[in-house]
Structure formats: structure tokens, C-alpha cells
Short mmCIF file of C-alpha atoms in Angstrom, two decimals:
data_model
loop_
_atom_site.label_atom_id
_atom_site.label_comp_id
_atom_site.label_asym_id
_atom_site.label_seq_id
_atom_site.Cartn_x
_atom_site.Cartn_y
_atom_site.Cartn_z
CA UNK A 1 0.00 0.00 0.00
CA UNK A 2 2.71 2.36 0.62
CA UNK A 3 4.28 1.64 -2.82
CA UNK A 4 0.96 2.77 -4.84
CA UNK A 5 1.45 5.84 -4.95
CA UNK A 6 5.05 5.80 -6.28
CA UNK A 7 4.27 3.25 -8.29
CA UNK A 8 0.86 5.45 -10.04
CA UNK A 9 3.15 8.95 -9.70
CA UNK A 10 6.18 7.32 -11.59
CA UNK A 11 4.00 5.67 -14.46
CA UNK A 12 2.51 9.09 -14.85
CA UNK A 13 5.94 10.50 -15.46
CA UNK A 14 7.19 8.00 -17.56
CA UNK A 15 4.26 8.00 -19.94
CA UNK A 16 4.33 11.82 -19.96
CA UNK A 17 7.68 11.76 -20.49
CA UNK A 18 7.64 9.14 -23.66
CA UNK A 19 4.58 10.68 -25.07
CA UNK A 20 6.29 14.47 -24.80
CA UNK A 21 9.32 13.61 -26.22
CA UNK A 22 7.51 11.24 -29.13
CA UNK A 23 5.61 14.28 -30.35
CA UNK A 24 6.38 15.32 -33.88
CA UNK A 25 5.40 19.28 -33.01
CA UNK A 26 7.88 21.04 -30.84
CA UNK A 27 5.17 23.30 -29.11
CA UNK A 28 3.73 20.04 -28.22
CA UNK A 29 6.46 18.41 -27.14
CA UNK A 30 6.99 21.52 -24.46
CA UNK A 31 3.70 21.50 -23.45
CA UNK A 32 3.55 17.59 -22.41
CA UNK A 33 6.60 18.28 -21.08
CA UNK A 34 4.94 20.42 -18.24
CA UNK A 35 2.89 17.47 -16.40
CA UNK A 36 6.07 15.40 -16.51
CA UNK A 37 7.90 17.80 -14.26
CA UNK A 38 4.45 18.53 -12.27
CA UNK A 39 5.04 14.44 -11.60
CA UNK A 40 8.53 14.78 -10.86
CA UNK A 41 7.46 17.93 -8.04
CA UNK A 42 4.46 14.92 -6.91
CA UNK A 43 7.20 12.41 -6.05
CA UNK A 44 9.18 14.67 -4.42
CA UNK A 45 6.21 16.16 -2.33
CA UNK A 46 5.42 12.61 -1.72
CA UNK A 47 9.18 11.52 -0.46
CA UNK A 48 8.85 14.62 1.86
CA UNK A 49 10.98 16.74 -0.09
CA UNK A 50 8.57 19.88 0.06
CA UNK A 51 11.19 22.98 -0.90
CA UNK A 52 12.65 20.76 -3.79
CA UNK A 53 9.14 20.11 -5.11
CA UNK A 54 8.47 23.73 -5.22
CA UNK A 55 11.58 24.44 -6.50
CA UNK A 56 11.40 22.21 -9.54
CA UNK A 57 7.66 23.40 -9.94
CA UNK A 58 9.24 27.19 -9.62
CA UNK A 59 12.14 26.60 -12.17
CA UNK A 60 10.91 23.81 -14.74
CA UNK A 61 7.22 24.33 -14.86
CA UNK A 62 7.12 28.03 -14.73
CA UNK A 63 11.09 29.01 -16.23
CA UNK A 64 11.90 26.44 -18.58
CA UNK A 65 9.11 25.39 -20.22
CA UNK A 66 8.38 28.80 -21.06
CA UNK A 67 12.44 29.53 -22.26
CA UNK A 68 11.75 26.13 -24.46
CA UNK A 69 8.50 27.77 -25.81
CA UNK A 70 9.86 30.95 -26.82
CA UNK A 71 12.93 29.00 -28.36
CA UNK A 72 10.48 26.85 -30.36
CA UNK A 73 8.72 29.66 -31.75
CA UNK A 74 11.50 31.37 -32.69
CA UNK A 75 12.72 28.88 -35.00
CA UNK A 76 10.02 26.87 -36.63
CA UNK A 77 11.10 23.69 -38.23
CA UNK A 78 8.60 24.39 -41.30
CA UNK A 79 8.01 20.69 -41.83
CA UNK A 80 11.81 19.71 -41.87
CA UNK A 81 11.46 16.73 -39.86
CA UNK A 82 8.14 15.27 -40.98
CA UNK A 83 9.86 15.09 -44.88
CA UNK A 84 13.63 13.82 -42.92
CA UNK A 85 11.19 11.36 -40.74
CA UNK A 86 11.00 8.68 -44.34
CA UNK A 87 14.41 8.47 -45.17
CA UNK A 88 16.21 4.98 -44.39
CA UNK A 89 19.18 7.07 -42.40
CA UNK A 90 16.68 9.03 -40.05
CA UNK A 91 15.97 5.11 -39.58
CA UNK A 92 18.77 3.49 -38.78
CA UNK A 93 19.91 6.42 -36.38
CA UNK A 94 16.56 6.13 -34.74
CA UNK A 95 17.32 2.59 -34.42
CA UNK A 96 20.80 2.44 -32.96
CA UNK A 97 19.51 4.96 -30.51
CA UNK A 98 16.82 3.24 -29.23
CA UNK A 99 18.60 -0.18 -28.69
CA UNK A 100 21.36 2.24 -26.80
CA UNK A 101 18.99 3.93 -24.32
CA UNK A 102 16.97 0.35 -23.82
CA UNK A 103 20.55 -1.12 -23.13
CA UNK A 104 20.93 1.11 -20.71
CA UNK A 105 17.82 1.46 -19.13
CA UNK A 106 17.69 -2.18 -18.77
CA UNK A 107 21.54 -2.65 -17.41
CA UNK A 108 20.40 0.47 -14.80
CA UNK A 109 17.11 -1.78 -14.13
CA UNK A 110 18.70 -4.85 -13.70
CA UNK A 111 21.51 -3.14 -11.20
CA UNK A 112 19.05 -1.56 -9.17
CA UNK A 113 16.74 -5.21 -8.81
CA UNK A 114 20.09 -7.19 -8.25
CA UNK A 115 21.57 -5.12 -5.06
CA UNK A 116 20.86 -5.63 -1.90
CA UNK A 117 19.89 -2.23 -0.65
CA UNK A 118 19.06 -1.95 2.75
CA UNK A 119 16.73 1.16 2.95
CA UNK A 120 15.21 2.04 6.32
CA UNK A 121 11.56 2.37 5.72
CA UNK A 122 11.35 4.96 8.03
CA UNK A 123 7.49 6.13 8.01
CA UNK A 124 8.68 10.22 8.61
CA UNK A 125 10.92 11.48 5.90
CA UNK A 126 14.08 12.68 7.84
CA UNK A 127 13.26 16.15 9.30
CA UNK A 128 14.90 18.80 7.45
CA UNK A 129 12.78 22.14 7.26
CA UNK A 130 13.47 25.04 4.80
CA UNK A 131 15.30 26.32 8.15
CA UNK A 132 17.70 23.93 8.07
CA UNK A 133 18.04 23.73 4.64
CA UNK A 134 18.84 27.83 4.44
CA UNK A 135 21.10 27.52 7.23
CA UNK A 136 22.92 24.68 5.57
CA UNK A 137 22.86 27.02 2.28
CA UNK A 138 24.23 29.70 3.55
CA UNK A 139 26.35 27.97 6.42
CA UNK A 140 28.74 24.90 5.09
CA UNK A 141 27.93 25.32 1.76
CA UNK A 142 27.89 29.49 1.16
CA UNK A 143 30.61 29.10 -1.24
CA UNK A 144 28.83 26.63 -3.65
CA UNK A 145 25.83 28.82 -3.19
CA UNK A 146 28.24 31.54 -4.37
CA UNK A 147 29.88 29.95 -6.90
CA UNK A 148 25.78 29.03 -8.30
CA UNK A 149 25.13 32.80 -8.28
CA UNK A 150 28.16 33.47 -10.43
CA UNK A 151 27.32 30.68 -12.48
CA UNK A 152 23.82 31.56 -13.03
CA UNK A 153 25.02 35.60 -13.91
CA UNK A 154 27.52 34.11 -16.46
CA UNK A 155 25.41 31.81 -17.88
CA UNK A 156 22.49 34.79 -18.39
CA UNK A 157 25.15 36.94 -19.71
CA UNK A 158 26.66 34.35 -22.34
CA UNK A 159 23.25 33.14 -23.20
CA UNK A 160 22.15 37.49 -24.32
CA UNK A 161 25.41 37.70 -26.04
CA UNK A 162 24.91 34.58 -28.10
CA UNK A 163 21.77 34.99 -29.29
CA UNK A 164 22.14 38.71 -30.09
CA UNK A 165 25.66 38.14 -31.74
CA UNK A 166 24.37 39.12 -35.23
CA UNK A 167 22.77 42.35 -34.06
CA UNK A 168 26.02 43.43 -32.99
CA UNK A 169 27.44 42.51 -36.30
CA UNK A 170 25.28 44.63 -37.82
CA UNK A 171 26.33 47.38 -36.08
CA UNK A 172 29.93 46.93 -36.48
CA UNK B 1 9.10 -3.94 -3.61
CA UNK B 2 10.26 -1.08 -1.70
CA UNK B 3 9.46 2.14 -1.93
CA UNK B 4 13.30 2.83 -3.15
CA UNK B 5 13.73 0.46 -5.76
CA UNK B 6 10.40 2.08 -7.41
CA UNK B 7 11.94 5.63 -7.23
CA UNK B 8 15.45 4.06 -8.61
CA UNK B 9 13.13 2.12 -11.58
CA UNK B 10 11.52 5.10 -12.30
CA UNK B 11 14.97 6.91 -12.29
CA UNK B 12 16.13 4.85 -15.33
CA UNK B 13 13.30 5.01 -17.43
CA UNK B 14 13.55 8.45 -17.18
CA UNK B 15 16.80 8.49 -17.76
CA UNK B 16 16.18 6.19 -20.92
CA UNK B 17 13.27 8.04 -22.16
CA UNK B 18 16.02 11.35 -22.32
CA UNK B 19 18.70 9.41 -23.72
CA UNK B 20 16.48 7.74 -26.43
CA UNK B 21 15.31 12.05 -27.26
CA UNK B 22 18.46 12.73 -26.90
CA UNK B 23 20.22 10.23 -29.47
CA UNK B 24 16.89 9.96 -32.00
CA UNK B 25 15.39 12.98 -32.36
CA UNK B 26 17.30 16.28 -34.95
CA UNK B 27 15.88 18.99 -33.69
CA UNK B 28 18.47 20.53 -31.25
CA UNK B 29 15.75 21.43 -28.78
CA UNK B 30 14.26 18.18 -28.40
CA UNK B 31 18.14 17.02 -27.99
CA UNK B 32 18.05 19.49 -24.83
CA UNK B 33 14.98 18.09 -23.14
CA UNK B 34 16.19 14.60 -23.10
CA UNK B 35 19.05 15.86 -21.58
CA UNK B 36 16.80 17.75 -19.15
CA UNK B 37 15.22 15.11 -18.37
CA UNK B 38 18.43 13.15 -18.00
CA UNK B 39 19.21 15.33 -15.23
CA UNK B 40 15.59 14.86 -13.66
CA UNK B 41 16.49 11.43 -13.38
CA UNK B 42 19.46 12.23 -11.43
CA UNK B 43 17.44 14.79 -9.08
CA UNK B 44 15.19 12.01 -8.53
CA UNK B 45 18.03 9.48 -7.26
CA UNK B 46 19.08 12.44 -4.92
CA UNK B 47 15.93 12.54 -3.65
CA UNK B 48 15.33 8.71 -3.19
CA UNK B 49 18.60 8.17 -1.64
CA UNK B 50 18.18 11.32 0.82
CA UNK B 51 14.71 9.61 2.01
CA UNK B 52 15.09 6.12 2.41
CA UNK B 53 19.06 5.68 2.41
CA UNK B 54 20.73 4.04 5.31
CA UNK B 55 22.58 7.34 6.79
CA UNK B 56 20.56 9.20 8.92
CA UNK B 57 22.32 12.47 7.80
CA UNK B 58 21.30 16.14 7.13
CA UNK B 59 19.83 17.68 3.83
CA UNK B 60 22.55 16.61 1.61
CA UNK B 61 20.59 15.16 -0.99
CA UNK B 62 18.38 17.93 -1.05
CA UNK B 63 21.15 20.82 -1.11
CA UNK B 64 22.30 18.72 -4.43
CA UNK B 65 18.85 18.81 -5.92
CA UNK B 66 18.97 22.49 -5.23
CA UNK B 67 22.03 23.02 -7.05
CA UNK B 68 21.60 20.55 -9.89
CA UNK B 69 17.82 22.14 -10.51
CA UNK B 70 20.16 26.03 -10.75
CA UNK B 71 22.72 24.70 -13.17
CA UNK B 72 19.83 22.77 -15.26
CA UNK B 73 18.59 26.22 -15.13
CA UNK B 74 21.66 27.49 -16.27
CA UNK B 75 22.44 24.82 -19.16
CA UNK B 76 18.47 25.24 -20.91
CA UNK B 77 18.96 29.09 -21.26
CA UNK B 78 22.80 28.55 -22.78
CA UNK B 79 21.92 25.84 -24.67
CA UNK B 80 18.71 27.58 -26.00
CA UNK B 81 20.65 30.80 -26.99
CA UNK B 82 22.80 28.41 -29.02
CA UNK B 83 19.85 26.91 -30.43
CA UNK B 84 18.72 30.33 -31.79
CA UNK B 85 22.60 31.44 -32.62
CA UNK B 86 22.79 28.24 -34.90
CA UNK B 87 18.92 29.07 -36.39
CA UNK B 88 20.19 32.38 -37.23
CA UNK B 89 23.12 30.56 -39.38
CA UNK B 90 21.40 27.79 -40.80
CA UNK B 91 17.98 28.85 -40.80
CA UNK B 92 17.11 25.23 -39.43
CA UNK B 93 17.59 23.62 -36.21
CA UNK B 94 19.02 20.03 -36.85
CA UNK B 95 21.59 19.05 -35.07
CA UNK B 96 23.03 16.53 -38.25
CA UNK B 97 23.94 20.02 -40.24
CA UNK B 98 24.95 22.31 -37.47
CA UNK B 99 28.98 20.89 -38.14
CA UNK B 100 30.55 24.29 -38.16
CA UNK B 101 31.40 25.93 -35.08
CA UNK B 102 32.68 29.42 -37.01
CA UNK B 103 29.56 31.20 -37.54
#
């Protein structure tokens, strides 16, 4: 009984998941992708991971998707892949891909069912509070936290200057 | 079966579902998302192991989800900037034709 709902969240995810990234139109694709990550939140709400839940709902559901939206509009595919989707190479890639990620999935799946893991099926998830967590952030681990907030600046900055390089081109 | 080994099963057909997206598919942004959800897969590992694993220890698991969610954060606007940087170029996305890095 306690494995239902783990079981019922993680199907959800993983059909989501196959379905959004089966999708032939990209606006699609980001759209479906949006109850896979509201799963993802579930299961962590569920494990008793409440911050990380709202986090991921925060940053995928509300930041990303919308980032992979605005990327998909501005460059429509104007049928390119439906006409690539018949040729024999778009085939055999699709293929050799496929047989790669089920070899892997099923060397991960047959790992994980041939350990012996000894969790403790402790009924309380262990009790860390957002107090903890922001004294942890900005205790031990300030420099990481740090190091993030450069990251994150860089990152914004790179991403402006490569996607208005020709702009500045122009100008020059 | 334990409540784990369903979160670690889930974990890697998740992580299969992104790596199938991210070896099959041309578009560049559907290439991304598989790797997004690649790193989902990871977060959710994290998040198994911090709840059920045998240390009774402090938020470690969750101060890495933290961090991996920021840099996935980081990597999807990057990696969509290139996306449009490339568009600009080729005026298509597919990841088979983008071979020149001099724009």
C-alpha cells in the first residue's frame, strides 16, 4: 500500500515523459513536457521533499518550459522533420539509438533489482525544514551557493550575447 | 518492492526516455529536453537516496537537488541561446547540419 502511490506517480511521469518527447510538433512536445515535471514535483512532495518540489515546480514548470517555448517559436522547423522522418538514415539512427537507451535502461534496471539495498523504511521522511536547509545554504555550503550565483550571472550573460551576436554585427 | 527500488526504476526510465530524445530525435531542442530530463532522473536518485538511504544524515541530498535544478537552469537558457545562434546561421535547427562551429 505504501508503494501505490510511487508506483501510479512514476508511471505518470514515464508515460508523460515518452509521449512528450515522441511528439512530432515542438510546441507540443513543451507543453507535455509540463505534467512530466508537475510528476517529478508529486514524487518529491510525496518523499517529503517539500522545498525541492516547489523548486522544480518554480524553475521547470514556470522558467523552462516557457524559455523552451519561446525557443520553439522562434525557430520553426517548417516541416523539416516530418519530410527527414521517411528516409532509411533518419531510420537506422533512430534505431541504434533506441537499442542504446533500452541497453541502458535495462543494465540500470537490472543493477538496481540485483543489489541488496538496505533502505530504512522509516514512516517520517528525515526532518529537514526550509530552516535547516537555508542555514545549511548559507552555512557549510555558502561558497557553492556563491559559486551558483556566479554561475547563473555568467550563464544569463553568455546566453544574451549569443543569441544577439548578429545584431552586434550589424552594427559593427 | 520497496518504496526505493520504485523511485530508482523510475529513475532509469527516465533516464532512458532522455537518452532515447536525446540520441533519435534532430531537432536541437528536443536534444536538450532529453538531456533535461536526463538530469531529472538524477534529481530524482538524490531525492530517493536522501529519504530512504541508510545514513541518517542532514539535507545533503536535497542541497544537491537544489544546485543541480540552478545549473539545469543554467544549461536550458545557454543551450537555448545556441539553439537560436545556430537558427540564425542555418535557418534550421538540426543538429546533423549544425557541423561548423565558425559562424
Amino acid at each position: 500500500m505504501d508503494a501505490l502511490v510511487p508506483i501510479l506517480l512514476g508511471l505518470f511521469v514515464l508515460a508523460a515523459g515518452a509521449t512528450a518527447l515522441a511528439l512530432r510538433n515542438p510546441v507540443h512536445t513543451a507543453l507535455c513536457l509540463v505534467p512530466t515535471w508537475v510528476g517529478l514535483a508529486a514524487i518529491y512532495s510525496w518523499a517529503g521533499a517539500e522545498f525541492v518540489a516547489f523548486a522544480q515546480v518554480l524553475v521547470y514548470v514556470g522558467a523552462v518550459s516557457i524559455v523552451v517555448l519561446f525557443a520553439v517559436l522562434l525557430t520553426r522547423l517548417d516541416g523539416a522533420v516530418e519530410r527527414e522522418r521517411a528516409s532509411p538514415r533518419w531510420r537506422r539512427r533512430a534505431l541504434i539509438g533506441v537499442l542504446v537507451a533500452a541497453g541502458v535502461g535495462g543494465v540500470l534496471a537490472y543493477s538496481i533489482l540485483n543489489t541488496e539495498l538496505t533502505p530504512v523504511n522509516r514512516a517520517m521522511p528525515p526532518e529537514t525544514g526550509v530552516r535547516e536547509l537555508g542555514e545549511r545554504l548559507v552555512g557549510t555550503d555558502v561558497v557553492a551557493l556563491l559559486a551558483v550565483g556566479v554561475l547563473l550571472t555568467v550563464a544569463l550573460l553568455g546566453g544574451v550575447v549569443v543569441a544577439a551576436r548578429e545584431g552586434r554585427e550589424d552594427g559593427a | 518492492m520497496t518504496p526505493l527500488e520504485i523511485c530508482l526504476l523510475v529513475s532509469a526510465g527516465l533516464f532512458a526516455v532522455g537518452l532515447t530524445a536525446a540520441l533519435t530525435r534532430s531537432s536541437a531542442i528536443l536534444v536538450l529536453l532529453g538531456i533535461e530530463l536526463m538530469l531529472n532522473a538524477a534529481n530524482l536518485n538524490f531525492i530517493a537516496f536522501w529519504r530512504y538511504g541508510p545514513e541518517r544524515g542532514g539535507p545533503e541530498g536535497l542541497v544537491f537537488v537544489l544546485f543541480a535544478v540552478a545549473i539545469a537552469a543554467a544549461e536550458a537558457a545557454v543551450g537555448l541561446a545556441l539553439v537560436i545562434a545556430v537558427y540564425r546561421h542555418q535557418r534550421n535547427i538540426r543538429v546533423e547540419e549544425a557541423r561548423r562551429l565558425k559562424g
